[in-house]
XYZ file of C-alpha atoms in Angstrom:
651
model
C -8.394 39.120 -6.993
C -5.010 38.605 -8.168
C -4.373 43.001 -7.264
C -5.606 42.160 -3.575
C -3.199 39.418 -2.615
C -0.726 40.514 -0.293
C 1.968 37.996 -2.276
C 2.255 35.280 -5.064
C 0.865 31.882 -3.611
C 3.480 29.552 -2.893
C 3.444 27.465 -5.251
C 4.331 29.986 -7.728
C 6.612 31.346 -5.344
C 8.406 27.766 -5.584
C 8.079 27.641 -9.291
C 9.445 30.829 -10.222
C 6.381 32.306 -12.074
C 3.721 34.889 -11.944
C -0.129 33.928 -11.437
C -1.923 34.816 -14.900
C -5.296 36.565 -15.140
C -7.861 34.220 -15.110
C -9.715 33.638 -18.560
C -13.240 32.304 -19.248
C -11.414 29.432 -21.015
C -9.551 28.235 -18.271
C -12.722 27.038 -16.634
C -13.457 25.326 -19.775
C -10.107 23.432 -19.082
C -10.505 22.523 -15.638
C -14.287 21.286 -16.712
C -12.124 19.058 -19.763
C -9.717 17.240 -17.111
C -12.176 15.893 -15.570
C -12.852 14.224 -18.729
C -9.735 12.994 -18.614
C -9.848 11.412 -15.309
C -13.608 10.069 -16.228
C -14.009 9.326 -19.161
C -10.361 7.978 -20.834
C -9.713 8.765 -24.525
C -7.075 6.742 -24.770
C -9.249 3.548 -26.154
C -6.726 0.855 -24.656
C -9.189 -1.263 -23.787
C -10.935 -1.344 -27.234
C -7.281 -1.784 -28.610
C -6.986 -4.880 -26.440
C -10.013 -6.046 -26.656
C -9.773 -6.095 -30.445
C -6.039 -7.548 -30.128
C -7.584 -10.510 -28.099
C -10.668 -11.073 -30.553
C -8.189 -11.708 -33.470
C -5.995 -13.719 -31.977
C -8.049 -16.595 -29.555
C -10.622 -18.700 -30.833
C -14.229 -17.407 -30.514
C -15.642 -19.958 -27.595
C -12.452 -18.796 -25.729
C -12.512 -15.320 -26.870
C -16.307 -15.190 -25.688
C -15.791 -16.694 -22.445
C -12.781 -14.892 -21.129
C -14.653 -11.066 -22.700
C -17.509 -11.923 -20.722
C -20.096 -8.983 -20.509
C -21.477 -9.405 -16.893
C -21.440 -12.069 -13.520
C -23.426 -13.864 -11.224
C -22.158 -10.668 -9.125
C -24.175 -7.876 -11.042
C -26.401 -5.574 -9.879
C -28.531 -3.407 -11.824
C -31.514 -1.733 -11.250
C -33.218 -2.864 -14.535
C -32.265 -6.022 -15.624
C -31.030 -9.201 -14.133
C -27.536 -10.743 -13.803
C -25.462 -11.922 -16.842
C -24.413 -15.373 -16.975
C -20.758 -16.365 -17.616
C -20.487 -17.594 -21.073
C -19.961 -21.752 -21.118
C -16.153 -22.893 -21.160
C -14.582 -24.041 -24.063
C -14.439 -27.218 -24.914
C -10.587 -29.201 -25.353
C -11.635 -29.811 -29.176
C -11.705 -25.665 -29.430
C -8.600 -25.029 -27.008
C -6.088 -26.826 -25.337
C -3.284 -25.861 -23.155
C 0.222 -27.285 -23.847
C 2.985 -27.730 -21.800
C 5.024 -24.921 -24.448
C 2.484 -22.252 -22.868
C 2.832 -22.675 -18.987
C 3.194 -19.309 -17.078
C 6.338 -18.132 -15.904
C 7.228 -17.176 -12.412
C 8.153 -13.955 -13.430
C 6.127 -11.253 -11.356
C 3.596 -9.403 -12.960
C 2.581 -5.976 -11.492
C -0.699 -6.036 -9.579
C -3.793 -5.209 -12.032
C -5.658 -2.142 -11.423
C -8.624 -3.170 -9.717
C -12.190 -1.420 -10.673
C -13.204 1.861 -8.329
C -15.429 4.222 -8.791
C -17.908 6.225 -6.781
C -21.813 5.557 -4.903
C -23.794 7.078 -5.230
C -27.638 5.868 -4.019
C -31.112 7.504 -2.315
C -34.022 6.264 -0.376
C -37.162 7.438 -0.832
C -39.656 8.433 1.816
C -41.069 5.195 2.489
C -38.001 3.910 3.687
C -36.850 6.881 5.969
C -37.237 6.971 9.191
C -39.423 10.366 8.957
C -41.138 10.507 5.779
C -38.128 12.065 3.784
C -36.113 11.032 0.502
C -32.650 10.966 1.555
C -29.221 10.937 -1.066
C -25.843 10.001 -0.625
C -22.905 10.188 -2.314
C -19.234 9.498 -2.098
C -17.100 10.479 -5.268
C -13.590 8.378 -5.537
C -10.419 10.063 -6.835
C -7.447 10.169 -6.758
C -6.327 11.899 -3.043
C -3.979 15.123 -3.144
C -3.515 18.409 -0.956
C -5.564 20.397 -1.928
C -8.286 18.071 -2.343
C -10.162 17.942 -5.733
C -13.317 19.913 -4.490
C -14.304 22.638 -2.194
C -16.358 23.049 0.378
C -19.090 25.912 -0.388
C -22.296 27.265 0.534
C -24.042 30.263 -1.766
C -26.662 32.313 -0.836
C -27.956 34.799 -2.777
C -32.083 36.370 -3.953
C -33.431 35.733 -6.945
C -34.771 38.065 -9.336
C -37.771 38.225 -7.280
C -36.060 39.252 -3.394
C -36.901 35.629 -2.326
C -33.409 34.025 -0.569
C -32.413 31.355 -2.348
C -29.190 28.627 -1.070
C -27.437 26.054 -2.621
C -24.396 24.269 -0.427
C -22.135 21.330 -1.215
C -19.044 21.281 -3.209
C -17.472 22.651 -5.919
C -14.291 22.399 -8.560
C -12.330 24.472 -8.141
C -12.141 27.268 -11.415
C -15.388 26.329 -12.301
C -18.506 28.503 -10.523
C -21.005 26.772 -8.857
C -21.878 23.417 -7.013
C -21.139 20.353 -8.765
C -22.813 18.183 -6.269
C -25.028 19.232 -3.129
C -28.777 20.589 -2.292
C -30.584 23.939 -2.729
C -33.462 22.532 -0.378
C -35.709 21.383 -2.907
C -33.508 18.729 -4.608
C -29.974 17.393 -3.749
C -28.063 15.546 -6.553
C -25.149 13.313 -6.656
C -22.698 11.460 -9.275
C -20.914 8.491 -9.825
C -18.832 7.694 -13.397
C -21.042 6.030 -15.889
C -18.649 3.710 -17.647
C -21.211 3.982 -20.533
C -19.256 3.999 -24.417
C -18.690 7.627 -24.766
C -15.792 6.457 -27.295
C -15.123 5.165 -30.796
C -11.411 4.428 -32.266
C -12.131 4.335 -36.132
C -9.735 2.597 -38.401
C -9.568 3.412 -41.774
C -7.400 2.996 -44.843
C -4.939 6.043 -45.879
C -3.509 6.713 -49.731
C -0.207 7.920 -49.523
C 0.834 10.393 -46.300
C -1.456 12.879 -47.301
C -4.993 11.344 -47.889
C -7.605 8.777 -46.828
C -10.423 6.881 -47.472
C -13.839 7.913 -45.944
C -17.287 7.077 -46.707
C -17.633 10.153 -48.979
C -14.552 9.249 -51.034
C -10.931 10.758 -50.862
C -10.193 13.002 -48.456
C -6.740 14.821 -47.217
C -5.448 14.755 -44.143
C -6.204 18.093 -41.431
C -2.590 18.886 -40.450
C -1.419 20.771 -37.587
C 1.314 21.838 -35.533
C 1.480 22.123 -31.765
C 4.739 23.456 -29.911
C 5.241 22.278 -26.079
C 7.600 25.210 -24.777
C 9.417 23.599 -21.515
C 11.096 25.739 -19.705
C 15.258 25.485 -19.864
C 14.994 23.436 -22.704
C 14.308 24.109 -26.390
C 10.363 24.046 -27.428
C 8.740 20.794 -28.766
C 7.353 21.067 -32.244
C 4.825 17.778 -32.182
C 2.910 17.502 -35.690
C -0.460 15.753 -36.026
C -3.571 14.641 -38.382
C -7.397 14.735 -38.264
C -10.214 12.854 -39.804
C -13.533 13.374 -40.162
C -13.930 11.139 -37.269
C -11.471 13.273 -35.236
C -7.452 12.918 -34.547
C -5.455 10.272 -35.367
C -4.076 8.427 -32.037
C -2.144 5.440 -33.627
C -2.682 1.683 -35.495
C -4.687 -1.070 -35.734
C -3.292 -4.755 -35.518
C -2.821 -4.160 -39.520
C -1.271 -0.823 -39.391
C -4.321 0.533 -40.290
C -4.541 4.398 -38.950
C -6.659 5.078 -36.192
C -8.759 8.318 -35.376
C -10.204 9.465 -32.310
C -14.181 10.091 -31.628
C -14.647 11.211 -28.190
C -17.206 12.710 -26.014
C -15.174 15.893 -25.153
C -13.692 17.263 -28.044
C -17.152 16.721 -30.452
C -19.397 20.514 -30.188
C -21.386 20.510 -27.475
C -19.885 18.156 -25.790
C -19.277 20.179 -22.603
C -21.199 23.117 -21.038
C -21.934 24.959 -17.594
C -25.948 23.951 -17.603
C -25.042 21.895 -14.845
C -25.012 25.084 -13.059
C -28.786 25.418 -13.409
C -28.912 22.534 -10.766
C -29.285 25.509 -8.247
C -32.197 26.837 -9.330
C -33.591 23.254 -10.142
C -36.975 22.547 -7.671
C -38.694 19.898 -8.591
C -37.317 16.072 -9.391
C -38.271 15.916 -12.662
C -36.915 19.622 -13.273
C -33.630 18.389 -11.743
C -33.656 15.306 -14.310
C -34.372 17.194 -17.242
C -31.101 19.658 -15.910
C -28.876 16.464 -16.200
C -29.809 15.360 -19.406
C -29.081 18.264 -21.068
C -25.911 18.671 -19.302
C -22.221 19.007 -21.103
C -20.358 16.785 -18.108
C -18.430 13.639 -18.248
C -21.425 11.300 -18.569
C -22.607 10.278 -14.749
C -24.734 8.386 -13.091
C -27.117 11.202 -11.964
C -29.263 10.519 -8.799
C -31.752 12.866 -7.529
C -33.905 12.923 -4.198
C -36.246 15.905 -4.044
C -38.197 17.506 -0.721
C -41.209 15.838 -1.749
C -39.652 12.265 -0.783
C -39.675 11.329 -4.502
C -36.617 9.760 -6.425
C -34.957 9.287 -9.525
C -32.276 8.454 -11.977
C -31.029 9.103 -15.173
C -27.491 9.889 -17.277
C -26.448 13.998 -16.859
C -23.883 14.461 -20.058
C -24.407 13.931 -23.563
C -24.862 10.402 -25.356
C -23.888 10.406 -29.104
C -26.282 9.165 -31.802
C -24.336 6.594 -33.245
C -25.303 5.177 -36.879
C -23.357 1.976 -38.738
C -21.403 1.151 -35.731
C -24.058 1.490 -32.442
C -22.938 0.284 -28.615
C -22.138 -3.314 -30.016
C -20.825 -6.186 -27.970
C -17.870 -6.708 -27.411
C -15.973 -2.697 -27.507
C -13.762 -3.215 -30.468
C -12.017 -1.006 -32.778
C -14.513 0.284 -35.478
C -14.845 0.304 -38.975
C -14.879 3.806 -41.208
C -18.808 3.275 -41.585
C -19.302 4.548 -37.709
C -20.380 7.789 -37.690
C -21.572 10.226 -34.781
C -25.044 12.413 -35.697
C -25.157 14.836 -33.496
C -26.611 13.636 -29.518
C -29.290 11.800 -28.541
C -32.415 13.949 -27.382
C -32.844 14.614 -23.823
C -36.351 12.841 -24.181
C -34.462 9.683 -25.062
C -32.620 9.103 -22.555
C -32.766 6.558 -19.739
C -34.904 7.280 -16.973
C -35.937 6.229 -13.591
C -38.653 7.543 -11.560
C -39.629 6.090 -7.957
C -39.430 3.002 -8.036
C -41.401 0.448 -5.783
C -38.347 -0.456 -4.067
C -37.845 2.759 -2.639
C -34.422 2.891 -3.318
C -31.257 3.896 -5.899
C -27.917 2.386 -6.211
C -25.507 3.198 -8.555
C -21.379 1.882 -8.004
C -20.362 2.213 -11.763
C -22.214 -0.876 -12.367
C -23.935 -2.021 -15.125
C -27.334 0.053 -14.408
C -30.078 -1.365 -17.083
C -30.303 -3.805 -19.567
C -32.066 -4.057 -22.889
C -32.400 -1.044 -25.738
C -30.612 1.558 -22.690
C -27.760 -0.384 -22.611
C -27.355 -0.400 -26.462
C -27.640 3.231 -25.844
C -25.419 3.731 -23.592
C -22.927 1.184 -24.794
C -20.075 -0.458 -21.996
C -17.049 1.252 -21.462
C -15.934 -1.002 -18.732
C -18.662 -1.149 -16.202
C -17.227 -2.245 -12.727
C -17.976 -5.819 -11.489
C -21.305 -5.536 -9.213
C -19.959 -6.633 -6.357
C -19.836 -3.670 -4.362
C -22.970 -2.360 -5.832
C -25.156 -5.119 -4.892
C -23.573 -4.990 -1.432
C -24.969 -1.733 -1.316
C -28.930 -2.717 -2.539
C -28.934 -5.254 0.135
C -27.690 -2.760 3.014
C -30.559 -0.670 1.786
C -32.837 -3.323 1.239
C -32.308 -4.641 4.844
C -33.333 -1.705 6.635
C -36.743 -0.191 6.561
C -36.152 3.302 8.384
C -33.230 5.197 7.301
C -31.634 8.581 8.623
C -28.219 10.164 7.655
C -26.248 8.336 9.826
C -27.251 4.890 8.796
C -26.600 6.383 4.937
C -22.845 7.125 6.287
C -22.602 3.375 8.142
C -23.346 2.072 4.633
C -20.916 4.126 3.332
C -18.126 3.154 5.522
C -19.104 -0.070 5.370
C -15.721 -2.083 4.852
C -17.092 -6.005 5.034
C -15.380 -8.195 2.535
C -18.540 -9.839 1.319
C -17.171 -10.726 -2.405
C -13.936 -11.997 -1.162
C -15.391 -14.866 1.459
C -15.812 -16.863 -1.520
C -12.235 -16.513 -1.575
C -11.733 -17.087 1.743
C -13.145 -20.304 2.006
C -11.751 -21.683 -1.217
C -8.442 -21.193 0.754
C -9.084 -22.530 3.710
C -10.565 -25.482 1.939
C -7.148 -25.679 -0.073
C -4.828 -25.366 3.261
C -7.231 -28.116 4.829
C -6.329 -30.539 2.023
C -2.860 -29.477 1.779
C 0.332 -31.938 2.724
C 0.852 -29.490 5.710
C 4.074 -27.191 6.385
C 4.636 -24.830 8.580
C 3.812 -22.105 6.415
C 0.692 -23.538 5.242
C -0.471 -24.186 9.132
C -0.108 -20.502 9.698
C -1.937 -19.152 6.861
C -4.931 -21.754 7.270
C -4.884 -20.162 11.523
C -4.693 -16.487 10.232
C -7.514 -16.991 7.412
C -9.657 -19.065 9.717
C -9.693 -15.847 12.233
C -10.204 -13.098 9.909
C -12.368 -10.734 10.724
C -14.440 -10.245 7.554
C -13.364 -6.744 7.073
C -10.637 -4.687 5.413
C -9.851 -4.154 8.626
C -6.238 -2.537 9.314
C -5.395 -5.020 11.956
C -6.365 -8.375 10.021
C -3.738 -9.947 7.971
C -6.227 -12.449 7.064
C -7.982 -10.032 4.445
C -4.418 -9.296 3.038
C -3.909 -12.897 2.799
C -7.018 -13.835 1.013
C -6.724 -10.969 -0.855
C -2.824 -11.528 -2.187
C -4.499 -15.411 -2.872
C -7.288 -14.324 -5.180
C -4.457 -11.911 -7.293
C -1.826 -15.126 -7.225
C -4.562 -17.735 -8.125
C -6.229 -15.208 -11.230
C -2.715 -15.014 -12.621
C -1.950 -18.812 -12.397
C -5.485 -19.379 -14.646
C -5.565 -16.461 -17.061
C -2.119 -15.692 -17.855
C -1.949 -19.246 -19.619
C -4.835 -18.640 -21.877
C -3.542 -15.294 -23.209
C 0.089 -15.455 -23.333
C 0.854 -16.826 -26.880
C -1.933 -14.923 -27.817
C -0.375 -11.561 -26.680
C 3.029 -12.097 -27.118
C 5.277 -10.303 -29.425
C 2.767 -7.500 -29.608
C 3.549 -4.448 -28.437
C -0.516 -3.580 -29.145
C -2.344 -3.203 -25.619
C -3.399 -6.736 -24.922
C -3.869 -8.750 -22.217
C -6.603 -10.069 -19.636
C -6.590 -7.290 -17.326
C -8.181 -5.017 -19.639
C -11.210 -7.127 -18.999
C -13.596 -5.687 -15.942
C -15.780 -8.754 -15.667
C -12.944 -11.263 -15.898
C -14.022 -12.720 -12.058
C -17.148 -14.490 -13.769
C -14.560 -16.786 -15.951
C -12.259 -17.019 -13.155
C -14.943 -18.402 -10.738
C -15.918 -20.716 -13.199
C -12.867 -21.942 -14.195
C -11.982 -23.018 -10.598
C -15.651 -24.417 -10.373
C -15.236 -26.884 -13.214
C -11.339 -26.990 -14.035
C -11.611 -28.832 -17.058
C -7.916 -30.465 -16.978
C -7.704 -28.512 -20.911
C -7.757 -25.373 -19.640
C -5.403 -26.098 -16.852
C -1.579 -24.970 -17.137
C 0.362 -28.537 -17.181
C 2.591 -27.292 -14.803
C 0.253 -28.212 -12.170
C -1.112 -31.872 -12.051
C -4.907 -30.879 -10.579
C -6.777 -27.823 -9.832
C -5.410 -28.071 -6.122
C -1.767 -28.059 -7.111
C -2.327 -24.644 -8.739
C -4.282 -23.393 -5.758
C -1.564 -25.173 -3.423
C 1.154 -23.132 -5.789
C -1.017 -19.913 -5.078
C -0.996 -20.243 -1.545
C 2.873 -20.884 -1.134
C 3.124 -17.613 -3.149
C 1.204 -15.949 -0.867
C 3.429 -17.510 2.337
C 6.532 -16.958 0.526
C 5.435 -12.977 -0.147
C 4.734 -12.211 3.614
C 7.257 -14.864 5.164
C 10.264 -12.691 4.044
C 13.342 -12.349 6.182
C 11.723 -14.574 8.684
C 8.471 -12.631 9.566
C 5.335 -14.113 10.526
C 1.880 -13.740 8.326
C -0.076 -12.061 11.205
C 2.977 -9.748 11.741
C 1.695 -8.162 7.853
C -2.184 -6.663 8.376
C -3.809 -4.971 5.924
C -3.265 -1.578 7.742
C 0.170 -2.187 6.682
C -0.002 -1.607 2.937
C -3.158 0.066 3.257
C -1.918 3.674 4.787
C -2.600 6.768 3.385
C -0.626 8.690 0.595
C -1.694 11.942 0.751
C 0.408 14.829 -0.703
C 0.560 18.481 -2.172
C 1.811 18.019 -6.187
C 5.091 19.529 -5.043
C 6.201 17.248 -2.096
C 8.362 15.411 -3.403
C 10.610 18.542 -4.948
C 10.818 19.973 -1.255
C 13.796 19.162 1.306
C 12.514 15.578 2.940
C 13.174 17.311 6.021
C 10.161 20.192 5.154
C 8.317 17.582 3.219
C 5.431 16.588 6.110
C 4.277 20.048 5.959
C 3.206 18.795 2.656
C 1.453 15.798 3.233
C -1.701 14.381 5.239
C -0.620 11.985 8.213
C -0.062 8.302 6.599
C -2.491 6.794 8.793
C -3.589 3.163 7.833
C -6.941 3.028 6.379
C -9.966 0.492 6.267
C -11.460 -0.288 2.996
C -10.713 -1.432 -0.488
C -12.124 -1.349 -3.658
C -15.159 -4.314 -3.768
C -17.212 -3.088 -1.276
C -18.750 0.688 -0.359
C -15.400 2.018 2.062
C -13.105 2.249 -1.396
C -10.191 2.960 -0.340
C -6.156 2.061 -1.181
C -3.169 4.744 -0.045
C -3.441 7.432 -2.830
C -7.693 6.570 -4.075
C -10.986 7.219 -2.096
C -13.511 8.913 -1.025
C -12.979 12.464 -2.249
C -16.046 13.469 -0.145
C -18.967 11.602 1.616
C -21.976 13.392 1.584
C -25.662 12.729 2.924
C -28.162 15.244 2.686
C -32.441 15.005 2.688
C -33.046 18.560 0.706
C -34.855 20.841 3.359
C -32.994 19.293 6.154
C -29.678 20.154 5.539
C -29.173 21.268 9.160
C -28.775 17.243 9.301
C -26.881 16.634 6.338
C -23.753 15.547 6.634
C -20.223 16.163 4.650
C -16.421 14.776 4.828
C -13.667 15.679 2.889
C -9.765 14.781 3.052
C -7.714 17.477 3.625
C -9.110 20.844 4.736
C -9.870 23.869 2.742
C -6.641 25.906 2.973
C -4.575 25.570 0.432
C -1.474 26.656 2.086
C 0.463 24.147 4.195
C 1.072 27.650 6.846
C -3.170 28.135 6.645
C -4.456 26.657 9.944
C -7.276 25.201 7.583
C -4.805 23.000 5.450
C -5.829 19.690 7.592
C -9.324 20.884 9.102
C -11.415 18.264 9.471
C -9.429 15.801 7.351
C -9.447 13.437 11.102
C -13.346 13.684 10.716
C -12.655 12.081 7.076
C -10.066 9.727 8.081
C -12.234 7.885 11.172
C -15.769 8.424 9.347
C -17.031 10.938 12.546
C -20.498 12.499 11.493
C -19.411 16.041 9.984
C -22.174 18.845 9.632
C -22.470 20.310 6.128
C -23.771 23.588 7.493
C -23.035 23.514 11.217
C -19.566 25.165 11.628
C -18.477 28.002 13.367
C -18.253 30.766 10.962
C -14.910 32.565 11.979
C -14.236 34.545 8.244
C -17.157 35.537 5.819
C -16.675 36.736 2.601
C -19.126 39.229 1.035
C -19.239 40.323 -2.370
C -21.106 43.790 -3.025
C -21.882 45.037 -6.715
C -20.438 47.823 -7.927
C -21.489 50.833 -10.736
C -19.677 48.921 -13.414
C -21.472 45.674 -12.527
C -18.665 43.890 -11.020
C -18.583 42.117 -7.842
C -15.717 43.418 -5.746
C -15.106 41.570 -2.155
């Protein structure tokens, strides 16, 4: 491939270096930073978690770490209640600890992917439809590509398989072959274990099968220019030391990807897959970032059920709440395939998964949390399903553009309520008239959702930062209430009940703090004299889209680089995620054996060449959600590849 290019691509061109022969290793790479975009290893949550734990008292500690909401949505299981507050004789907030004004940045809210299916009985033909929409981070070129294989079989019968693919590793990571189509969405199961653990000297520990030395090894980072990087590092039986406990206490590393067997390219036999159970029993034995795998077969049947491996843990299992283990954890090998969690048609008809919480019970001990998302956008996506008794693929791709801003009316009327009560100003009268016409959407022309939105960060900062701050300060240990994914259960209850002990003194009553809230949120959009409705959410909300190397080019050449920044419906709490540089990295729908109706976006376009006049095809069709054929284009350029006496495949 490399011998038939008629020149270097460009970005090598730009970066002064030759294109290397690809090796079978590099595809285990690409596979492994996916990992890293899926599945952390850093364990900062667990860190913080653990920081937290030591320092608050228990009630508190249990209230704020709170496992679930009002707002979950699984399919097995119910909703977790929001631990009780606690009471002033366990914690009480002095007038030493009020918050400071000084500005925070925003937390990183929770986003993820959907991925869901409908069985027969609720299509509108007889037919089990899936769809899925993967979020990731948005470049040029986009994270997957666009591909449709056909090929016979050992026996001369044609066979197809069509969706999309990574990039430098073969074959379809999500799609159909007609007889079952299968999506993902990240798991957020505990597919990590920091390990602390006491160390004699510099060179040797203490492990559970007496004194051990250290594994030492060297690693040298050559940088071009510059002299090379000589880094030195230590493993464990557990796996590589990554830093300290709260009592200085090394810490190693146990993580999905880096234990045997941890990744491999069986996903690939998803092609040949055609049955719904045979596509199930595919995933589980899969080496993948762990997913949420859903699976609708030709049949009209339906299921779910985790596609990467779970580790066997013994002396430490998928205990509540994540903290930092102790040296008795150990990993034995993965959990059989016959183990796993499994779901097979059920009565409802349908399949939702949003990285939510998906089951309760002995799974979820299995499967451990690593952070599930708050269930706020999943459940919004049950009850679009739920509603409607006779599907197709366009209704699947309303639901998934659908942008209403469901879990923030609660919001919304909490503000209203507090601008109704409020000594008015002229501020405050504007923000109660723009809230009181928004449109219920994250829709680019409503500065109503960006005020209610900016009110809900304000108001969660005025509550929780009191409660942690002594406890996290002077730390430099990762610590800190926005580590916590299901901190909007405490939050809601707080400003339910407001028990004046858990209240900053600063403010005399629960309304002064919202009051204080809402002038933030005036004071943040009144700037230089503009109005709120001057400030819709279109207006922070515009796309970010560029090649890796924009920013190094002339500004002047730097658009041929980038996607239009077009402002964008959508956030992250309901099914349209999307913020300027995170979203949809593809929306497919698909019933396997109809894929002449299936449908497929993508941003950006498959050329990978700002000068290809496919760099931006089709991104517009992304961009306003217009129904996109996955197999109906015009075929302009086909590439065959023929096999030659050596065995090789030369195009």
């Amino acid at each position: 491939g490399l011998e038939a290019l008629p020149g270097r691509p460009f970005e090598y061109v730009f970066l002064g270096l030759k294109p290397e022969e690809w090796k079978p290793e590099d595809s285990a790479l690409v596979s492994l930073s996916m990992f890293l975009q899926l599945n952390p290893w850093e364990g900062h949550r667990k860190m913080a978690v653990s920081a937290l734990e030591a320092a608050l008292p228990k009630e508190l500690f249990d209230f704020l770490v709170s496992r679930g909401t009002e707002l979950d949505a699984p399919m097995l299981g119910q909703a977790f209640e929001t631990p009780p507050l606690p009471g002033p004789d366990v914690f009480r907030l002095k007038r030493i600890q009020a918050g400071s004004e000084e500005r925070k940045p925003e937390p990183r809210e929770g986003v993820g992917s959907n991925a869901w299916a409908v069985a027969a009985s609720k299509s509108s033909d007889g037919r089990a439809i899936l769809a899925c929409d993967m979020h990731l981070g948005l470049m040029l070129p986009n994270t997957w590509f666009r591909v449709i294989l056909n090929w016979k079989d050992e026996n001369g019968s044609p066979r197809m398989v069509a969706g999309v693919s990574l990039p430098g590793v073969p074959g379809v990571v999500v799609g159909t072959n007609a007889h079952v189509a299968w999506g993902f969405t990240n798991s957020y199961g505990d597919w990590v274990d920091l390990v602390a653990f006491d160390p004699v000297g510099i060179a040797s520990y203490h492990s559970p099968e007496g004194l051990r030395e250290f594994d030492s090894f060297e690693e040298t980072i050559r940088i071009r220019g510059e002299e090379p990087v000589l880094g030195r590092y230590q493993s464990t039986i557990w796996g590589p030391v990554v830093g300290e406990d709260l009592h200085g206490r090394p810490v190693a590393l146990r993580w999905v990807a880096e234990r045997p067997g941890g990744l491999n390219f069986k996903l690939l036999d998803m092609a040949s897959a055609r049955t719904l159970d045979e596509a199930l029993s595919i995933a589980r034995g899969c080496g993948i970032p762990p997913q949420n795998c859903v699976v609708a077969d030709s049949e009209g049947r339906i299921g779910w059920t985790i596609a990467g491996r779970i580790p066997r843990r013994v002396g430490c299992g998928s205990t509540w709440p994540p903290r930092i283990s102790t040296d008795q954890c150990r990993w034995e090998g993965w959990v059989d395939p016959e183990d796993y969690p499994l779901i097979l048609d059920p009565p409802s008809g349908i399949i939702w998964t949003a990285n939510n919480r998906v089951v309760d019970g002995p799974w979820l001990e299995l499967l451990g949390d690593g952070g599930y998302n708050l269930g706020a956008r999943a459940g919004q996506i049950r009850n679009a399903l739920l509603s409607q008794s006779e599907m197709n693929e366009k209704d699947m791709l309303k639901i998934q553009l659908d942008d209403r801003a469901i879990f923030l009316s609660w919001w919304r009327d909490l503000l209203f309520e507090t601008l109704k009560a409020a000594p008015p100003t002229p501020g405050r009268e504007e923000l109660k008239d723009v809230v009181e016409h928004w449109s219920g959407h994250a829709a680019i022309d409503d500065p109503g959702y960006r005020m209610v939105r900016a009110f809900r960060i304000y108001t969660r900062e005025l509550l929780l930062d009191p409660l942690v701050k002594e406890a996290c300060s002077g730390t430099d240990f990762p610590c800190g209430w926005q580590y916590l994914g299901q901190r909007e259960g405490p939050v809601r209850e707080l400003l339910r009940k407001m028990p004046a002990w858990l209240l900053d003194p600063a403010f005399e009553s629960r309304q002064k703090l919202l009051e204080a809230a809402a002038d933030r949120v005036i004071g943040e959009f009144s700037r230089e004299g503009s109005h709120l409705r001057d400030h819709p959410w279109g207006e922070r909300n515009r796309l970010r889209m560029s090649h890796p190397l924009a920013p190094m080019v002339p500004r002047i050449l730097r658009g041929f680089f980038e996607m239009p920044r077009a402002p964008l419906p959508g956030d992250t709490e309901m099914p349209r995620v999307q913020g300027p540089t995170f979203g949809a990295s593809e929306r497919l729908v698909v019933s396997p054996g109809h894929e002449s109706d299936a449908l497929l976006e993508m941003p950006g376009g498959q050329g990978g060449s700002p000068r290809s006049p496919y760099f931006r095809a089709g991104h517009m069709d992304w961009v306003e959600g217009r129904p996109s054929p996955l197999l109906g284009h015009e075929i302009r350029y086909r590439l065959q590849l023929l096999p030659q006496g050596d065995g090789r495949l030369t195009p």
